[in-house]
Coordinates of C-alpha atoms in Angstrom, one line a residue:
M1 CA 31.7 -41.0 35.2
E2 CA 29.4 -41.9 32.4
K3 CA 28.6 -38.7 30.1
A4 CA 24.9 -38.1 30.0
S5 CA 23.3 -38.9 26.5
L6 CA 20.8 -36.1 24.9
S7 CA 18.9 -35.9 22.1
I8 CA 19.4 -33.1 19.6
L9 CA 17.8 -32.1 16.2
V10 CA 19.6 -29.7 14.2
I11 CA 18.1 -27.6 11.7
E12 CA 20.6 -26.6 9.5
D13 CA 20.5 -25.8 5.7
D14 CA 24.4 -25.7 5.0
L15 CA 26.0 -28.6 4.9
E16 CA 29.6 -27.4 6.2
D17 CA 28.2 -25.4 9.0
Y18 CA 26.4 -29.0 9.8
I19 CA 29.4 -30.8 10.1
L20 CA 31.4 -27.9 12.0
L21 CA 28.9 -28.1 14.6
R22 CA 28.8 -32.1 14.8
T23 CA 32.6 -31.5 15.2
Y24 CA 32.3 -29.9 18.0
L25 CA 29.7 -31.6 19.8
S26 CA 31.8 -34.9 19.3
R27 CA 34.5 -32.8 21.4
A28 CA 32.0 -32.2 24.4
T29 CA 33.5 -33.9 27.9
R30 CA 30.7 -33.5 30.0
S31 CA 27.7 -35.1 27.6
Q32 CA 27.6 -36.8 24.5
F33 CA 24.9 -36.4 21.9
E34 CA 22.8 -38.2 19.4
L35 CA 22.0 -36.0 16.4
S36 CA 19.0 -35.7 14.0
H37 CA 19.7 -33.1 10.9
A38 CA 17.0 -31.3 9.2
Q39 CA 17.8 -29.6 5.9
S40 CA 14.8 -28.2 5.1
F41 CA 11.7 -26.4 7.4
Q42 CA 9.7 -29.4 6.2
D43 CA 12.0 -31.7 7.4
A44 CA 12.4 -30.3 10.7
M45 CA 8.5 -30.4 11.4
K46 CA 8.4 -33.9 10.2
Y47 CA 11.1 -35.0 12.9
L48 CA 9.3 -32.8 15.7
V49 CA 5.8 -34.1 14.8
E50 CA 7.5 -37.9 14.7
Q51 CA 10.3 -38.1 17.4
S52 CA 10.6 -35.6 20.8
F53 CA 14.3 -34.2 21.7
D54 CA 16.1 -32.7 24.4
I55 CA 17.1 -29.7 22.5
I56 CA 16.7 -28.0 18.8
L57 CA 20.0 -25.8 17.4
A58 CA 18.6 -24.2 14.7
D59 CA 20.0 -22.0 11.9
Y60 CA 18.0 -18.7 12.1
F61 CA 17.6 -19.1 8.1
L62 CA 16.3 -21.8 6.8
D63 CA 15.1 -22.6 2.9
G64 CA 13.0 -19.6 2.8
H65 CA 12.0 -19.5 6.5
T66 CA 13.4 -18.0 9.7
A67 CA 13.5 -18.9 13.3
T68 CA 10.4 -17.0 13.3
D69 CA 8.7 -19.2 11.6
L70 CA 10.0 -21.6 13.4
F71 CA 9.1 -20.6 16.8
K72 CA 5.4 -20.3 15.7
H73 CA 4.9 -23.7 13.9
V74 CA 6.4 -25.5 17.0
K75 CA 3.9 -23.2 19.5
L76 CA 1.0 -24.5 16.9
I77 CA 1.7 -28.0 17.5
G78 CA 2.1 -27.9 21.0
I79 CA 5.7 -28.8 21.6
D80 CA 7.5 -27.1 24.3
T81 CA 11.6 -28.2 23.3
P82 CA 14.1 -25.9 24.2
I83 CA 15.5 -23.9 21.2
V84 CA 19.0 -22.6 20.8
V85 CA 19.5 -20.3 17.6
L86 CA 22.8 -19.9 15.3
T87 CA 23.6 -17.4 13.1
G88 CA 26.0 -15.7 11.1
M89 CA 24.3 -12.3 11.8
A90 CA 25.6 -9.9 14.6
A91 CA 24.3 -10.9 18.0
T92 CA 22.9 -7.4 19.0
E93 CA 20.6 -7.5 15.5
L94 CA 18.3 -10.5 16.5
D95 CA 19.2 -10.8 20.4
D96 CA 15.8 -9.1 21.9
V97 CA 13.6 -10.7 19.4
L98 CA 14.5 -14.3 19.5
M99 CA 14.5 -14.3 23.4
Q100 CA 11.0 -12.6 23.5
L101 CA 9.9 -15.4 20.9
G102 CA 11.3 -17.9 23.4
A103 CA 15.0 -19.2 22.4
S104 CA 16.5 -20.3 25.0
D105 CA 19.8 -18.6 23.5
F106 CA 21.4 -16.9 20.5
I107 CA 25.0 -17.7 19.6
P108 CA 26.6 -16.1 16.0
K109 CA 28.5 -18.7 14.4
D110 CA 31.7 -17.0 14.5
E111 CA 31.6 -17.0 18.0
L112 CA 30.8 -21.2 18.5
T113 CA 33.5 -23.4 20.3
T114 CA 32.9 -26.6 22.0
A115 CA 32.4 -25.1 26.0
L116 CA 30.2 -22.4 24.9
L117 CA 27.8 -24.4 22.8
E118 CA 28.0 -27.5 25.2
R119 CA 27.5 -25.1 28.5
S120 CA 24.6 -22.9 25.8
I121 CA 22.9 -26.8 25.7
R122 CA 22.9 -27.7 29.1
H123 CA 21.9 -24.3 30.4
A124 CA 18.7 -24.4 28.3
I125 CA 18.1 -27.8 29.3
E126 CA 18.5 -27.3 32.9
R127 CA 16.3 -23.9 32.7
K128 CA 13.4 -25.5 30.8
R129 CA 13.1 -28.3 33.5
A130 CA 13.2 -25.9 36.3
E131 CA 10.4 -23.5 34.1
Q132 CA 8.8 -27.0 33.9
Q133 CA 8.2 -27.7 37.0
I134 CA 7.1 -24.6 38.5
S135 CA 4.9 -24.7 35.8
Q136 CA 3.3 -28.2 37.5
L137 CA 3.4 -26.5 40.7
I138 CA 1.3 -23.4 39.4
K139 CA -1.4 -25.8 37.7
R140 CA -1.6 -28.0 40.6
D141 CA -4.0 -27.5 44.0
P142 CA -2.0 -27.5 46.8
L143 CA -4.9 -29.5 48.9
T144 CA -6.1 -32.3 46.5
G145 CA -3.1 -32.6 44.4
L146 CA -5.7 -32.2 41.5
G147 CA -5.2 -29.8 38.9
N148 CA -6.6 -26.4 39.1
R149 CA -8.1 -23.8 36.6
L150 CA -5.4 -22.8 34.8
I151 CA -4.3 -26.5 33.9
F152 CA -7.9 -27.2 32.9
E153 CA -8.6 -25.1 30.8
E154 CA -5.3 -26.1 29.1
H155 CA -6.9 -29.6 28.8
A156 CA -10.1 -28.0 27.8
E157 CA -8.6 -26.5 25.0
L158 CA -6.5 -29.3 23.9
A159 CA -9.7 -31.6 24.2
I160 CA -12.2 -29.4 22.1
A161 CA -9.6 -28.9 19.6
R162 CA -9.2 -32.6 19.0
A163 CA -13.0 -33.6 19.4
K164 CA -13.6 -30.7 16.4
R165 CA -10.8 -32.8 14.0
N166 CA -12.9 -36.1 15.2
K167 CA -16.2 -34.6 15.2
S168 CA -16.7 -36.1 18.2
R169 CA -18.3 -34.2 21.7
L170 CA -17.2 -33.7 25.3
A171 CA -18.6 -31.9 28.1
V172 CA -17.6 -29.6 30.9
A173 CA -18.8 -30.0 34.3
F174 CA -19.1 -28.2 37.4
L175 CA -19.8 -30.0 41.0
D176 CA -20.1 -27.9 43.6
L177 CA -21.0 -29.1 47.7
D178 CA -24.1 -28.4 48.9
R179 CA -23.8 -26.1 52.4
F180 CA -19.9 -26.7 52.5
K181 CA -19.7 -23.8 54.8
N182 CA -21.5 -25.2 57.8
V183 CA -19.3 -28.0 57.8
N184 CA -15.9 -25.7 58.1
D185 CA -18.2 -23.8 60.6
T186 CA -19.1 -26.7 62.9
L187 CA -16.6 -29.0 62.4
G188 CA -13.7 -26.8 61.5
H189 CA -11.4 -25.9 58.8
H190 CA -9.5 -29.3 59.4
V191 CA -12.5 -31.6 58.7
G192 CA -13.2 -29.5 55.4
D193 CA -10.1 -29.6 53.9
L194 CA -10.4 -33.6 54.5
L195 CA -13.5 -33.8 52.7
L196 CA -12.8 -31.6 49.7
T197 CA -9.2 -34.0 49.3
L198 CA -11.6 -36.9 50.0
V199 CA -14.5 -36.0 47.1
G200 CA -11.8 -35.0 44.4
K201 CA -10.2 -38.6 45.2
R202 CA -14.1 -39.6 45.1
I203 CA -14.3 -37.9 41.8
Q204 CA -11.3 -39.4 39.8
D205 CA -12.9 -42.7 41.2
A206 CA -15.5 -42.4 39.2
I207 CA -14.7 -41.0 35.9
R208 CA -12.8 -42.8 33.4
A209 CA -9.3 -42.5 32.2
S210 CA -10.0 -40.0 29.6
D211 CA -11.4 -37.5 31.5
F212 CA -10.0 -34.9 33.9
V213 CA -10.7 -33.6 37.1
A214 CA -9.6 -29.6 38.9
R215 CA -10.4 -28.0 41.9
I216 CA -10.9 -24.4 40.6
G217 CA -11.3 -23.0 44.1
G218 CA -13.5 -23.2 47.7
D219 CA -15.5 -26.5 47.0
E220 CA -16.1 -26.5 43.5
F221 CA -14.7 -28.9 40.9
T222 CA -14.6 -28.8 37.4
L223 CA -14.7 -32.0 35.2
L224 CA -13.8 -32.6 31.6
L225 CA -15.6 -35.5 30.0
D226 CA -14.3 -36.8 26.7
N227 CA -15.7 -38.1 24.0
V228 CA -19.6 -38.0 25.3
Q229 CA -21.9 -39.8 22.8
D230 CA -25.2 -38.2 24.2
V231 CA -27.7 -36.8 27.1
D232 CA -28.2 -39.9 28.2
S233 CA -24.5 -40.5 28.8
L234 CA -23.7 -38.1 30.3
N235 CA -27.1 -38.1 32.7
A236 CA -25.2 -41.8 33.3
I237 CA -21.6 -40.3 34.1
A238 CA -23.2 -37.3 36.3
N239 CA -25.5 -40.3 38.6
K240 CA -22.5 -42.4 38.9
V241 CA -20.0 -39.3 39.8
L242 CA -22.9 -38.0 42.1
A243 CA -23.4 -41.2 43.8
E244 CA -19.7 -41.7 44.3
V245 CA -19.1 -38.4 46.2
T246 CA -22.1 -38.5 47.8
R247 CA -21.6 -41.7 50.0
H248 CA -21.4 -41.8 54.1
A249 CA -17.9 -40.1 55.1
V250 CA -16.0 -40.6 58.3
L251 CA -13.1 -37.7 59.0
D252 CA -11.6 -37.2 62.0
C253 CA -13.6 -39.5 63.7
K254 CA -16.8 -37.3 62.3
H255 CA -19.8 -39.0 60.4
L256 CA -20.6 -36.6 58.0
E257 CA -23.4 -37.0 55.1
V258 CA -22.1 -35.4 51.8
S259 CA -24.3 -33.6 49.4
A260 CA -23.3 -32.0 45.8
S261 CA -25.0 -30.6 42.8
M262 CA -23.9 -30.7 39.5
G263 CA -24.1 -28.7 36.0
I264 CA -23.0 -29.4 32.6
A265 CA -22.7 -28.1 29.3
L266 CA -22.2 -29.9 25.9
Y267 CA -19.8 -29.4 23.1
P268 CA -20.3 -28.4 20.3
D269 CA -24.2 -28.4 21.3
Q270 CA -23.6 -25.1 23.9
G271 CA -20.5 -24.0 22.9
D272 CA -17.1 -24.1 20.7
S273 CA -14.8 -22.3 23.5
V274 CA -13.3 -23.6 27.0
S275 CA -15.0 -20.2 28.4
E276 CA -18.6 -20.4 27.0
L277 CA -18.3 -24.1 28.0
M278 CA -17.6 -23.1 31.6
R279 CA -19.7 -19.9 31.6
K280 CA -22.6 -22.8 31.1
A281 CA -22.1 -25.4 33.1
D282 CA -21.5 -23.0 35.8
M283 CA -25.8 -21.8 35.2
A284 CA -26.4 -24.9 34.9
L285 CA -24.7 -25.3 38.4
Y286 CA -27.1 -22.6 40.0
E287 CA -30.0 -24.0 38.6
S288 CA -29.6 -27.7 39.6
K289 CA -29.0 -26.0 43.2
K290 CA -32.4 -24.7 43.3
Q291 CA -34.0 -28.0 42.8
E292 CA -35.9 -29.2 46.0
G293 CA -33.8 -31.9 48.0
S294 CA -30.0 -32.5 46.8
C295 CA -27.9 -34.7 44.8
H296 CA -29.3 -32.7 41.8
H297 CA -27.4 -32.4 38.1
M298 CA -28.6 -30.3 35.1
V299 CA -27.6 -30.3 32.0
F300 CA -27.4 -27.2 29.7
S301 CA -30.5 -26.8 27.0
D302 CA -32.0 -24.3 24.8
S303 CA -35.1 -24.3 27.1
L304 CA -32.8 -23.5 30.0
Q305 CA -30.7 -20.3 28.2
A306 CA -34.1 -18.9 26.8
R307 CA -35.8 -19.2 30.5
L308 CA -32.4 -17.4 31.8
Q309 CA -32.5 -15.3 29.1
K310 CA -36.0 -14.2 30.2
E311 CA -35.2 -13.7 33.3
T312 CA -32.0 -11.6 32.7
R313 CA -34.3 -9.3 30.9
V314 CA -36.8 -9.1 33.7
E315 CA -34.1 -9.0 36.4
N316 CA -32.8 -5.6 34.4
G317 CA -36.3 -4.7 33.7
L318 CA -36.8 -4.5 37.3
H319 CA -33.7 -2.6 38.3
Q320 CA -34.7 0.4 35.4
A321 CA -38.0 0.2 36.9
L322 CA -36.5 1.0 40.1
A323 CA -34.5 3.5 39.1
N324 CA -36.9 4.9 36.7
N325 CA -39.8 5.2 39.2
E326 CA -42.1 3.1 37.2
F327 CA -44.1 1.6 39.5
E328 CA -46.8 3.2 40.8
L329 CA -49.8 2.5 43.9
H330 CA -53.4 2.2 43.2
Y331 CA -55.4 2.0 46.2
Q332 CA -58.7 -0.1 47.0
P333 CA -61.0 1.6 49.2
I334 CA -62.1 -0.9 52.7
V335 CA -65.4 0.3 53.5
E336 CA -67.7 0.3 57.1
L337 CA -70.2 -2.4 55.6
D338 CA -73.2 -0.8 57.8
T339 CA -72.5 2.7 56.8
Q340 CA -70.6 2.0 53.7
R341 CA -68.3 4.7 54.4
I342 CA -64.7 4.8 53.3
Q343 CA -62.5 4.4 55.8
G344 CA -59.2 3.3 54.6
V345 CA -57.5 1.9 51.5
E346 CA -55.0 -0.9 50.5
A347 CA -52.1 0.3 48.5
L348 CA -51.4 -2.3 45.7
I349 CA -48.2 -1.9 43.5
R350 CA -48.6 -1.5 39.7
W351 CA -45.4 -1.5 37.2
R352 CA -46.1 0.8 34.2
Q353 CA -43.7 -0.5 31.6
A354 CA -42.1 2.5 29.2
D355 CA -44.6 1.4 26.3
G356 CA -47.6 2.1 29.2
K357 CA -48.5 -1.8 29.6
L358 CA -49.6 -2.0 33.4
L359 CA -48.6 -5.0 35.2
L360 CA -50.2 -6.5 38.0
P361 CA -47.8 -7.7 41.3
G362 CA -49.0 -11.6 40.1
E363 CA -46.9 -10.4 36.5
F364 CA -43.5 -9.7 38.5
I365 CA -43.5 -10.5 42.4
E366 CA -42.2 -13.9 41.7
E367 CA -39.6 -12.5 39.6
V368 CA -38.4 -9.8 41.8
N369 CA -38.2 -12.4 44.9
R370 CA -36.1 -14.7 42.7
V371 CA -33.5 -11.6 42.1
G372 CA -33.6 -10.6 45.6
L373 CA -34.9 -7.0 44.6
I374 CA -38.2 -7.8 47.4
G375 CA -36.7 -5.4 50.0
D376 CA -35.7 -2.7 47.6
L377 CA -39.3 -3.1 46.2
G378 CA -40.9 -3.3 49.6
E379 CA -39.0 -0.1 50.4
W380 CA -40.4 1.8 47.9
V381 CA -44.0 1.1 48.9
L382 CA -43.4 2.0 52.4
E383 CA -42.1 5.1 51.0
A384 CA -44.7 5.8 48.3
A385 CA -47.4 5.0 50.6
C386 CA -46.4 7.0 53.7
K387 CA -45.7 10.2 51.2
Q388 CA -49.2 9.7 50.0
L389 CA -50.6 9.5 53.3
R390 CA -49.2 12.3 54.6
A391 CA -50.4 14.5 51.6
W392 CA -54.2 13.0 52.3
L393 CA -53.8 14.1 55.9
D394 CA -52.6 17.4 54.5
N395 CA -55.6 17.8 52.6
D396 CA -57.9 16.9 55.3
I397 CA -58.3 13.5 53.9
D398 CA -58.5 11.6 57.0
L399 CA -57.9 7.8 55.3
T400 CA -55.9 4.9 56.4
M401 CA -53.5 3.2 54.7
S402 CA -52.8 -0.7 54.1
I403 CA -49.8 -2.2 52.8
N404 CA -48.8 -5.2 52.0
V405 CA -45.1 -7.0 53.6
S406 CA -43.6 -10.1 51.8
P407 CA -42.2 -12.2 54.6
R408 CA -38.7 -12.1 52.9
H409 CA -38.6 -8.3 53.6
L410 CA -40.0 -8.6 57.3
R411 CA -36.9 -11.0 57.8
Q412 CA -34.2 -8.6 56.5
A413 CA -32.1 -6.9 58.8
G414 CA -33.4 -3.6 59.8
F415 CA -37.0 -3.6 58.6
D416 CA -38.6 -2.1 62.1
E417 CA -36.1 0.9 61.9
L418 CA -37.0 1.6 58.5
V419 CA -40.8 1.4 59.2
I420 CA -40.3 3.5 62.4
E421 CA -38.1 6.1 60.5
A422 CA -40.7 6.1 57.9
V423 CA -43.5 6.8 60.9
K424 CA -41.2 9.7 62.4
R425 CA -40.5 11.4 59.1
Y426 CA -43.8 11.4 57.8
Q427 CA -45.2 12.4 61.1
I428 CA -47.7 9.4 60.8
P429 CA -50.7 9.8 63.2
E430 CA -51.4 6.7 65.4
G431 CA -53.4 3.8 63.8
H432 CA -53.1 5.5 60.2
L433 CA -50.2 3.0 59.3
M434 CA -51.5 -0.8 59.1
L435 CA -49.3 -3.6 57.7
E436 CA -50.7 -7.1 55.8
L437 CA -48.9 -10.3 56.5
T438 CA -49.6 -13.5 55.8
E439 CA -50.2 -16.4 58.1
E440 CA -46.7 -18.2 56.9
V441 CA -44.9 -15.0 58.5
F442 CA -45.9 -16.3 62.3
V443 CA -45.3 -19.7 61.4
D444 CA -42.0 -20.0 59.7
S445 CA -40.4 -17.0 60.8
G446 CA -41.1 -16.9 64.7
I447 CA -39.8 -14.9 67.5
S448 CA -37.6 -12.4 65.3
S449 CA -40.9 -11.8 63.5
L450 CA -42.9 -11.2 66.8
Y451 CA -40.2 -8.4 68.1
V452 CA -40.0 -6.6 65.1
L453 CA -43.9 -6.5 65.1
N454 CA -44.1 -5.3 68.6
E455 CA -41.2 -2.5 67.6
V456 CA -43.4 -1.1 64.9
R457 CA -46.6 -1.0 67.1
K458 CA -44.5 1.1 69.7
V459 CA -45.1 3.6 67.4
G460 CA -48.6 2.9 66.5
V461 CA -48.1 1.0 63.3
R462 CA -51.2 -1.7 63.2
I463 CA -51.0 -5.4 62.1
A464 CA -53.5 -7.2 60.0
I465 CA -53.0 -11.2 58.9
D466 CA -54.0 -11.0 54.9
D467 CA -56.2 -13.7 53.1
F468 CA -56.6 -15.4 56.8
G469 CA -58.1 -19.1 56.6
T470 CA -55.9 -20.1 54.0
G471 CA -53.1 -21.4 56.3
Y472 CA -52.6 -24.7 58.2
S473 CA -51.7 -23.3 61.6
S474 CA -53.8 -19.8 62.0
M475 CA -56.0 -20.8 65.3
R476 CA -53.3 -22.0 67.2
Y477 CA -51.0 -18.6 66.9
L478 CA -53.7 -16.2 67.1
K479 CA -53.9 -15.5 70.8
S480 CA -50.1 -14.7 70.9
L481 CA -49.4 -12.5 67.8
P482 CA -49.0 -8.8 67.9
I483 CA -52.2 -8.5 65.6
D484 CA -55.1 -5.7 65.4
R485 CA -57.1 -7.5 62.6
I486 CA -58.2 -10.5 60.3
K487 CA -58.8 -10.3 56.7
I488 CA -61.1 -12.8 55.6
D489 CA -59.7 -14.7 52.5
R490 CA -61.8 -13.6 48.9
C491 CA -61.9 -17.7 48.5
F492 CA -64.7 -17.7 51.3
V493 CA -66.1 -14.8 50.2
S494 CA -66.4 -14.6 46.4
G495 CA -64.3 -18.0 45.2
G496 CA -67.7 -19.6 44.3
G497 CA -68.7 -17.2 41.6
G498 CA -72.0 -16.9 43.3
A499 CA -73.9 -13.8 44.8
H500 CA -74.1 -15.6 48.2
L501 CA -70.7 -16.6 50.2
S502 CA -68.8 -19.3 49.1
D503 CA -67.8 -20.9 52.3
P504 CA -70.4 -19.2 55.1
M505 CA -69.7 -21.9 57.8
I506 CA -66.1 -20.7 57.6
T507 CA -67.0 -17.0 57.6
Q508 CA -68.7 -17.1 60.6
A509 CA -66.1 -19.5 62.5
I510 CA -63.7 -17.0 61.6
G511 CA -66.3 -13.9 62.5
F512 CA -66.7 -15.7 66.1
L513 CA -62.8 -16.3 66.7
A514 CA -62.5 -12.3 66.0
E515 CA -64.9 -11.5 68.6
G516 CA -63.6 -13.8 70.8
L517 CA -60.0 -12.3 70.8
D518 CA -61.5 -8.7 70.1
L519 CA -59.6 -8.1 66.7
E520 CA -61.3 -6.4 64.2
L521 CA -62.5 -7.9 60.7
V522 CA -61.9 -7.4 57.5
A523 CA -63.6 -9.4 54.7
E524 CA -61.7 -8.9 51.0
G525 CA -63.4 -9.7 47.6
I526 CA -67.0 -8.5 48.2
E527 CA -68.8 -8.2 44.8
T528 CA -72.8 -8.8 45.7
P529 CA -75.3 -7.0 48.1
E530 CA -76.3 -10.5 49.1
Q531 CA -72.3 -11.2 50.1
V532 CA -72.6 -7.9 52.3
A533 CA -75.4 -8.8 54.3
A534 CA -74.0 -12.0 55.1
L535 CA -71.1 -10.6 56.7
K536 CA -72.8 -7.9 58.5
A537 CA -75.0 -10.9 60.6
Q538 CA -72.1 -12.8 61.0
G539 CA -70.2 -9.6 62.7
C540 CA -67.9 -8.7 60.1
Q541 CA -67.6 -5.0 60.5
K542 CA -65.6 -3.7 56.9
G543 CA -64.9 -4.7 53.8
Q544 CA -63.4 -4.6 50.2
G545 CA -64.2 -5.5 46.8
F546 CA -65.4 -4.6 43.3
L547 CA -68.7 -4.2 44.6
F548 CA -67.4 -1.1 45.9
A549 CA -64.4 0.1 43.9
K550 CA -61.6 -1.7 41.7
P551 CA -58.3 -0.4 43.0
L552 CA -57.9 3.1 41.9
P553 CA -55.0 5.3 40.9
N554 CA -54.8 8.3 43.4
S555 CA -56.6 10.8 40.5
A556 CA -59.4 8.3 40.4
L557 CA -59.7 7.9 44.3
L558 CA -59.8 11.7 44.9
E559 CA -62.3 11.7 42.1
L560 CA -64.6 8.9 44.2
L561 CA -64.4 11.2 47.6
N562 CA -65.5 14.1 46.1
K563 CA -68.7 12.6 44.4
Q564 CA -69.3 10.8 48.0
P565 CA -67.9 13.1 50.6
S566 CA -70.0 11.4 52.9
L567 CA -67.9 8.0 52.6
V568 CA -65.2 9.8 53.8
S569 CA -64.6 9.1 57.7
G570 CA -61.8 9.5 60.1
E571 CA -62.4 6.5 62.3
A572 CA -59.6 3.8 62.2

């Protein structure tokens, strides 16, 4: 039987020991060896850089260095060759240390024999091959056959080191399938798996030979784009990848329209470590998914970083504001136009920041929606308004309370139960709490919202459509809606800036509509007596605006009521 041929680098500065070792190896019966001899540490490093070997046999002491230095340098230059250490010292003194460093074996020179040496070499090589096979399995995605996160990060580390030496640029990209969950839910996980495999192949077909792709979990892929010139070339690569990935697919006889998004971070512009580039690519991916439509990509930039930092500060501030009770309600009186008596108020939220600055809703509500806190804030408003209303009623101040409800909060599970529980806990009389909703609630939410509103009306809560007339389908829905009040939007009342109504024809039409449907009519944004007179002539019963009072904190509202007690009425 032909002997296996193995290449060995012998690192030994004692010539006699080297000759003895060569003699032992020449007597081997199962293998034949091709030896290279390094007599100094520097020679050894040169050999390792220029050639590859099946195994290294190294003296522990060499030219002022030790095997510890050897292991450090070998690891540094990325060599994974098994190493057997030979020494004249007792085995027990160095055994544990060398095994921790990664030595495949440790043999005292006075115990050397041909059989022992041959067996040690064979076992070291076989063990290393087994480790490499296991490592490949660990670093591969079993579904697509692509690399996984572990091997991607290894590739990226090496690529960054290479780019640093060459003063070149590279990019890390995240690619995520849009609405992939729908594929699994409607067509089954088998089709979902086929789609992931197909997408992996399409990405490989679209990128260059020097690039690398991995699947790091779910429907998320990462790409390492080497030697990228600039953002324009990145955009070209991203467009090519997305065009390939999103081609129509037929899987298991099922037709699929594929959509994907990408986020990209550039080295060294956006970071010099794998973790930082991956984090920023992921952030860019998240932003790209916010874009209208599908198949978008975004390259991380300083402006995006600044915006995200601002959003993070605002988000943290909102959480703290809720925890620290920094929000407060101001109340704008709603008056009866005939008598100008105050019959109720609209509760309007304000954010009083730690520095005393008072923010209006327009300065923070969009961020509240973005970070998903609209439900928490809406719950706070409901609680604060009901608590204040109860306090007024206990002090014989008989007002109605109107609060604004966002469409997103209304659609959250349990909204009706939240309102009903608050009404019962604070013993709010029938007709004293009103929820104000915009028209989009009824247009976009449909039957589910109607059910919720009907439930809260059962406990005496009234419903108003706010900013009426600005929606595109108002008239068609009115007859079937569970509503009690229409509020004319301020743009039809005082939007023109003059003393008279901005759009008297619209306000008159809304007045006719409210009368025909037996709905209460309230005008917003009243600023002049002329507007009051015109609205009364058109059948509008109530109104609010700066002519009567701006939104006031509770203390100021009470002062107004005390000065004009005749303006307080318990009529709803």
